[in-house]
Coordinates of N, CA and C in Angstrom, one line a residue:
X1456 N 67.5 47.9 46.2 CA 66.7 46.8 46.3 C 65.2 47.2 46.4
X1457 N 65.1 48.3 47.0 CA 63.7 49.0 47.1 C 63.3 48.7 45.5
X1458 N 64.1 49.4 44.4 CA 63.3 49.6 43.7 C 63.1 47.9 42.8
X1459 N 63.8 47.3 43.0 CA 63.8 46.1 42.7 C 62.3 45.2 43.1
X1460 N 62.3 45.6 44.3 CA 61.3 44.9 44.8 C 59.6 45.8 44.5
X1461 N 60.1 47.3 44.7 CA 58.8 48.0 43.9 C 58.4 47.3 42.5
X1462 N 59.2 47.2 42.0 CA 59.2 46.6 40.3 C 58.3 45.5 40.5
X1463 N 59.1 44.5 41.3 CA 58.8 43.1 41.3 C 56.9 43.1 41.9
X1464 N 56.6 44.1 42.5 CA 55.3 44.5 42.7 C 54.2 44.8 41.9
X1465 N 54.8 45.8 41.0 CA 54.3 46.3 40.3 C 54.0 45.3 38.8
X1466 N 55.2 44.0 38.7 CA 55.0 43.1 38.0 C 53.9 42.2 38.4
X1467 N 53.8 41.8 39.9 CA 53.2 40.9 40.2 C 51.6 41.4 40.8
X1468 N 51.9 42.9 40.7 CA 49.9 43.3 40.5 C 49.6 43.2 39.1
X1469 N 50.3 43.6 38.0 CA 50.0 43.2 36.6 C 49.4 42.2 36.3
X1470 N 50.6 41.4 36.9 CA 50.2 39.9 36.1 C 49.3 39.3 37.5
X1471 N 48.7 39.7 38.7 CA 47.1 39.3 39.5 C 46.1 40.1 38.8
X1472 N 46.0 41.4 38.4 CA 45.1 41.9 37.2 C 45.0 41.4 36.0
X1473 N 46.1 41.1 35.1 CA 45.9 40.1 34.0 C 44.8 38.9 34.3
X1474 N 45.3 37.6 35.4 CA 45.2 36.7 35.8 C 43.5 36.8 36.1
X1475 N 43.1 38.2 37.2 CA 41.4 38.6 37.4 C 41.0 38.4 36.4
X1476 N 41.4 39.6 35.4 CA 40.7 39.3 34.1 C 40.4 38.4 33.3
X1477 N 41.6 37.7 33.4 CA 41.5 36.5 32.4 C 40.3 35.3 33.0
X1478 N 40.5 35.4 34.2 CA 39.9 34.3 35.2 C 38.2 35.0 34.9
X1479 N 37.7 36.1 34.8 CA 36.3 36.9 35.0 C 36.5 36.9 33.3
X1480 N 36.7 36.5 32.3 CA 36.4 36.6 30.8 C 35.9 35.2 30.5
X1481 N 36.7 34.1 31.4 CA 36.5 33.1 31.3 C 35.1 32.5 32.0
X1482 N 34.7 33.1 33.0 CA 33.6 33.2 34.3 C 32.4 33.5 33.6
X1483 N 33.0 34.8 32.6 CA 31.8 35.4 32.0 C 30.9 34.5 30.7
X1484 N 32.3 34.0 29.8 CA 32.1 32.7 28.7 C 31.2 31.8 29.5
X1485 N 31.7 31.1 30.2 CA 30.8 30.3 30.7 C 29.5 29.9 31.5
X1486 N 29.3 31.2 31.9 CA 27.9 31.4 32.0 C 27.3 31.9 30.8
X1487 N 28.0 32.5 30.4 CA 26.9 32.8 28.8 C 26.2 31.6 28.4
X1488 N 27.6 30.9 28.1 CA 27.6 29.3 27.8 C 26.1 28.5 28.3
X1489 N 26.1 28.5 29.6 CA 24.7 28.4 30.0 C 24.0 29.0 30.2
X1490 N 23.6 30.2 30.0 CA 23.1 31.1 29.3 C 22.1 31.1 28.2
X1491 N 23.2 30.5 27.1 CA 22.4 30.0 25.6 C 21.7 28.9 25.9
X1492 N 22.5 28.1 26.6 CA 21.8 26.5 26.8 C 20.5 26.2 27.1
X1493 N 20.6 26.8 28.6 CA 19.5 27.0 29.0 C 18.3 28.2 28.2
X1494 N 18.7 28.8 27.2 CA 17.3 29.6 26.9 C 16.9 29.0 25.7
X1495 N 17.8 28.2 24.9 CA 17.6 27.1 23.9 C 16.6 25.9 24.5
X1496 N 17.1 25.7 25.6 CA 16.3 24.4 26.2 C 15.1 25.0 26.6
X1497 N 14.7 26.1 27.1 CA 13.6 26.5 27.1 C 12.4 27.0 25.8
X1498 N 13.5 27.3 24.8 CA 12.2 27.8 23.8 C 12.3 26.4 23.2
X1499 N 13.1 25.1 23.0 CA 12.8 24.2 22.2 C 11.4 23.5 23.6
X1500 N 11.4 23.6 24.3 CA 10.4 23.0 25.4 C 9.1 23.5 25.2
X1501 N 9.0 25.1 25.5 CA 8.3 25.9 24.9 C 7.6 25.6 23.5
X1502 N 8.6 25.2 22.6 CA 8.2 24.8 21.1 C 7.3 23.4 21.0
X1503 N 8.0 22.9 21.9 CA 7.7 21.2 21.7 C 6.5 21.4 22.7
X1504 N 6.2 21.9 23.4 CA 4.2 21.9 24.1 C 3.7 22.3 23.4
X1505 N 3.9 23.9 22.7 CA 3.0 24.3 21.7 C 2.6 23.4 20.6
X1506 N 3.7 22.7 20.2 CA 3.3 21.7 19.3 C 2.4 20.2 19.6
X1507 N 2.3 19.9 20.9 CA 1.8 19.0 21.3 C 0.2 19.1 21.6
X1508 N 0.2 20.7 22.2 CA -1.1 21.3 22.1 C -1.9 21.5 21.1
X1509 N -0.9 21.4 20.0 CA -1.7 22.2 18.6 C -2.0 20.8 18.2
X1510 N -1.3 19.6 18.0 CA -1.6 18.1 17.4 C -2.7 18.1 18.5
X1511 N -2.7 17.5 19.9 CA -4.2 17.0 20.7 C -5.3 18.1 20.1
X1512 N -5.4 19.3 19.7 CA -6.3 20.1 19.8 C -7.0 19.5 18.1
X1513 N -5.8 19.3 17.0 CA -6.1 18.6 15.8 C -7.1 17.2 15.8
X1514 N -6.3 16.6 16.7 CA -6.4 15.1 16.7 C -8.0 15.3 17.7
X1515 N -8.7 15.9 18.5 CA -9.7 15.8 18.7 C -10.5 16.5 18.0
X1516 N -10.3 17.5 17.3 CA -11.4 18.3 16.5 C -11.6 16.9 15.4
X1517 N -10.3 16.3 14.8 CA -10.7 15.2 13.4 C -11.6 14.1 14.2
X1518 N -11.1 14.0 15.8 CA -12.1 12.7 16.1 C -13.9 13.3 16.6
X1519 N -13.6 14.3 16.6 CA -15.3 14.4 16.7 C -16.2 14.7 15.2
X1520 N -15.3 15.3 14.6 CA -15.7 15.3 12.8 C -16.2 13.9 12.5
X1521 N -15.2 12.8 13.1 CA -15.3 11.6 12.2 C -16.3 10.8 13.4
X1522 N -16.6 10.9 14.3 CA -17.8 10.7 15.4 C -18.8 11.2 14.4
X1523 N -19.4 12.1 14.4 CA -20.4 12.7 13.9 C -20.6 12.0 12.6
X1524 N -19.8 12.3 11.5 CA -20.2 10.9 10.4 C -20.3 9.7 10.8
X1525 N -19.3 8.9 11.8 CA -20.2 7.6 11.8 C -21.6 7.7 12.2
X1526 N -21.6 8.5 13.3 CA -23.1 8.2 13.6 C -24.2 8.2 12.7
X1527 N -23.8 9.5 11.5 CA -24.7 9.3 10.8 C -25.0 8.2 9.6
X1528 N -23.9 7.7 9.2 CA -23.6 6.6 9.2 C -24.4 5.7 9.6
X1529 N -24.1 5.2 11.1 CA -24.7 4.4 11.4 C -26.1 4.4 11.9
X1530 N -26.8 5.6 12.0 CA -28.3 5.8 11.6 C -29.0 5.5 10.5
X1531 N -28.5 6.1 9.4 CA -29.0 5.6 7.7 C -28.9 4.0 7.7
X1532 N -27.8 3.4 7.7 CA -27.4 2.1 8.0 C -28.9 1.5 9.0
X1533 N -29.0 1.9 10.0 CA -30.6 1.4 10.7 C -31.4 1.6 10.2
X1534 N -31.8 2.7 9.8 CA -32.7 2.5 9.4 C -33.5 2.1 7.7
X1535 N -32.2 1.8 7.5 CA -32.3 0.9 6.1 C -32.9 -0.8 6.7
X1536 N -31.9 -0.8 7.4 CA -32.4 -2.0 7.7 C -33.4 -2.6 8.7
X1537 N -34.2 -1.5 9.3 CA -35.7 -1.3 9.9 C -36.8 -1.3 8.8
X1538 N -35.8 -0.8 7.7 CA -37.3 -0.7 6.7 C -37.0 -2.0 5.6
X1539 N -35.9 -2.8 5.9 CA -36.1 -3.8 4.9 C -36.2 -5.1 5.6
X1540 N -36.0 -5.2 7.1 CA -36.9 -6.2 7.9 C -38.5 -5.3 8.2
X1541 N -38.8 -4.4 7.8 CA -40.4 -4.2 7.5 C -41.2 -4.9 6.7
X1542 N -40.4 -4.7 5.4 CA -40.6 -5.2 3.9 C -40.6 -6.7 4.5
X1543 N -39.4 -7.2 4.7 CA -39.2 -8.8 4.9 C -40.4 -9.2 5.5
X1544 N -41.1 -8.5 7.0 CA -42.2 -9.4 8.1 C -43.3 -9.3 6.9
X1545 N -43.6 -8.1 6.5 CA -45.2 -7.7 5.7 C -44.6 -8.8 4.7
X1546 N -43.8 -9.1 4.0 CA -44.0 -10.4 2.8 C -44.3 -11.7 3.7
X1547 N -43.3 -12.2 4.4 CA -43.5 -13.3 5.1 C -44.7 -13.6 6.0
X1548 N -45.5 -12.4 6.6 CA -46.5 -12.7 6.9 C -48.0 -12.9 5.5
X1549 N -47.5 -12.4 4.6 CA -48.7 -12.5 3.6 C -48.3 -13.7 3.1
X1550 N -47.2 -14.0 3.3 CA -46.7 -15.6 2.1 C -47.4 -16.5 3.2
X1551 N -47.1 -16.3 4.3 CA -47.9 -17.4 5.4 C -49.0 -17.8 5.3
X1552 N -49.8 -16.2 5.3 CA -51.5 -16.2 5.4 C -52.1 -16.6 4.0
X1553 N -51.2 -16.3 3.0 CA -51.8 -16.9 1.8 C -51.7 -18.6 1.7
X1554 N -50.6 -18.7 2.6 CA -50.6 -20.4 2.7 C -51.2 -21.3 3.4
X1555 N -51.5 -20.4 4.6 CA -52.2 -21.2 5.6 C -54.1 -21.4 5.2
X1556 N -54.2 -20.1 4.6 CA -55.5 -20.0 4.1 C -55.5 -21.1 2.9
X1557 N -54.6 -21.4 2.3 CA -54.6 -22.8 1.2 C -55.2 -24.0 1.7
X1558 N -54.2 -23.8 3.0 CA -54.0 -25.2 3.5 C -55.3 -25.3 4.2
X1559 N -56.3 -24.3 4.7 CA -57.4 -24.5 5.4 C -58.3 -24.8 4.4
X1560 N -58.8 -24.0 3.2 CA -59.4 -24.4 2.4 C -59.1 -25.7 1.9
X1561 N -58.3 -26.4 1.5 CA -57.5 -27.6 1.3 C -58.1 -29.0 2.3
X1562 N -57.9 -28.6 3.2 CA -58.3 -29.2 4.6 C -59.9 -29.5 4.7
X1563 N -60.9 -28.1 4.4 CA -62.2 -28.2 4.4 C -62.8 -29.1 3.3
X1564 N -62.1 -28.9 2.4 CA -62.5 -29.9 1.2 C -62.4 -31.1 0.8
X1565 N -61.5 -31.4 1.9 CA -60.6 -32.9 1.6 C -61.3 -33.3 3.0
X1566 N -62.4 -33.2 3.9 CA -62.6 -33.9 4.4 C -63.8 -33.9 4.4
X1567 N -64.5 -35.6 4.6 CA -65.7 -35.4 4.0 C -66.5 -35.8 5.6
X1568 N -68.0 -35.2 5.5 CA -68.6 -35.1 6.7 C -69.7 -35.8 6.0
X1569 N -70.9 -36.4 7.4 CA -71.6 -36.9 7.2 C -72.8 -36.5 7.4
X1570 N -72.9 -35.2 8.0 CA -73.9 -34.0 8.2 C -73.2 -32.5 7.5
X1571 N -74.1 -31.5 6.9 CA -74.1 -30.5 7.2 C -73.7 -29.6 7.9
X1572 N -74.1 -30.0 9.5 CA -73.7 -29.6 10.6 C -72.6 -29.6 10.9
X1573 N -71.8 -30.9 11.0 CA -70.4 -30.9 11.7 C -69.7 -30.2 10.4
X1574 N -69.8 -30.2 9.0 CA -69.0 -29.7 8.2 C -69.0 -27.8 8.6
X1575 N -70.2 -27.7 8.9 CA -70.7 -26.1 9.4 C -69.3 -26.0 10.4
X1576 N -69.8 -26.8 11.5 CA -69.3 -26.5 13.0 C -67.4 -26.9 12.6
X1577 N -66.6 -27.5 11.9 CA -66.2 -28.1 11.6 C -65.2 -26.3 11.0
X1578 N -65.8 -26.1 9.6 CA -65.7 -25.1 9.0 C -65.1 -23.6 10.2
X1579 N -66.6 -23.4 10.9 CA -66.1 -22.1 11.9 C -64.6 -22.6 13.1
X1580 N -65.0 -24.0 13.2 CA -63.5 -24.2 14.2 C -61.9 -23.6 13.3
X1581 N -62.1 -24.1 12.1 CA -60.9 -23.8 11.4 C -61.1 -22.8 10.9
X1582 N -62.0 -21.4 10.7 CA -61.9 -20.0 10.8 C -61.3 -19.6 11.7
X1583 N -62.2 -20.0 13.3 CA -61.5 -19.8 14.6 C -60.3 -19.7 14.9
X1584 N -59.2 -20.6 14.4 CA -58.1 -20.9 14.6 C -57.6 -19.8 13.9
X1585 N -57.6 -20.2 12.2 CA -57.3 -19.0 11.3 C -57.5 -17.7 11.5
X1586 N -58.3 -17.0 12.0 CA -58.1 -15.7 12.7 C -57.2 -15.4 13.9
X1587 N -57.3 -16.4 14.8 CA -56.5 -16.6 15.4 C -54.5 -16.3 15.5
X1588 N -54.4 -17.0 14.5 CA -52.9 -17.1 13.6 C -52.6 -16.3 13.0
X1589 N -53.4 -15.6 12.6 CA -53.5 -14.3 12.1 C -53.3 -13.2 12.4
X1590 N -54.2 -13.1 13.8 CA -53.5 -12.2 14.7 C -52.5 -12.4 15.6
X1591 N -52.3 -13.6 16.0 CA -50.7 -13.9 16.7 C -49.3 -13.5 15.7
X1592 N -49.8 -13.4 14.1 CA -48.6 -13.5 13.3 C -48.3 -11.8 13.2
X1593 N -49.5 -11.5 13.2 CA -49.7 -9.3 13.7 C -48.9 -9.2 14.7
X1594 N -49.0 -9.8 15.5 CA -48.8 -9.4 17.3 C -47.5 -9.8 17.3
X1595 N -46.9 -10.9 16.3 CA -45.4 -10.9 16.7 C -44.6 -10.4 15.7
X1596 N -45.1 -9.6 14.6 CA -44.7 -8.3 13.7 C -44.7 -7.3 14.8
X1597 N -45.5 -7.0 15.2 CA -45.3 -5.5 16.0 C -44.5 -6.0 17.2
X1598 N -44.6 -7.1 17.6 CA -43.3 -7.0 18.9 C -42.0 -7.6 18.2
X1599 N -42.1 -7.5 17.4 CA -40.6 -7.9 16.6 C -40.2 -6.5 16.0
X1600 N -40.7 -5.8 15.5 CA -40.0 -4.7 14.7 C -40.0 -3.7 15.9
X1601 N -41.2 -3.6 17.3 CA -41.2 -2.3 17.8 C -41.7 -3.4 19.0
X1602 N -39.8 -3.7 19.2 CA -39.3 -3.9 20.5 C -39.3 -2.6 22.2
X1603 N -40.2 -3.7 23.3 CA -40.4 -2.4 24.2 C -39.1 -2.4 25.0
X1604 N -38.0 -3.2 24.5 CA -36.5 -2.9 25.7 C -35.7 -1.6 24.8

């Protein structure tokens, strides 16, 4: 029976060695297993920042490109239209003064006096004024185009 039971030992260290091994091949799979997983999940993470860094780093270099042309943009744009409300005040002030000067001469002639004198004195009042209008229509050209706010 000795050797019966030697046997039966020698069977049943085989098959706890088989059993280690099989149990430590399986141990070993499975951490591999996570292993890959995890170094997959890392270079796809890895991948996916670098990619996110590279688009923000795009996406601001195109928005300061496209900054810079509006502005310029919208400089030419002013000053187009600085110089064509220039043009507009210089006409409308000459269309004025060529009208108001009508309308004065107009005025001096269509009224009749019964002295010399008052037509005189009469005359310089409506110069007076007329210079006058003249330089208020200056004075609100220059504070109209070359605003002090």
């Amino acid at each position: 029976m000795s050797n019966d039971n030697e046997a039966f030992r020698k069977y049943l260290f085989v098959f706890v060695i088989i059993l280690a091994f099989l149990f430590m091949s399986n141990v070993k799979t499975g951490f591999a297993n996570q292993d890959i997983q995890s170094l997959l999940t890392g270079w796809f993470n890895n991948e996916r920042d670098i990619s996110i860094s590279h688009l923000e780093k795009e996406i601001s270099s195109e928005k300061e490109k496209q900054m810079g042309i509006l502005k310029e943009e919208i400089a030419k744009k002013l000053e187009q239209a600085d110089k064509e409300l220039g043009e507009f005040t210089d006409n409308e002030i000459e269309v004025t003064k060529a009208s108001l000067e009508q309308y004065t001469l107009e005025l001096i002639e269509s009224t009749e006096f019964n002295s010399e004198k008052k037509k005189r004195d009469f005359s310089q009042e409506v110069d007076k004024i007329f210079k006058e209008t003249i330089i208020k229509l200056e004075e609100s050209k220059t504070n109209f185009l070359n605003p002090k706010e």
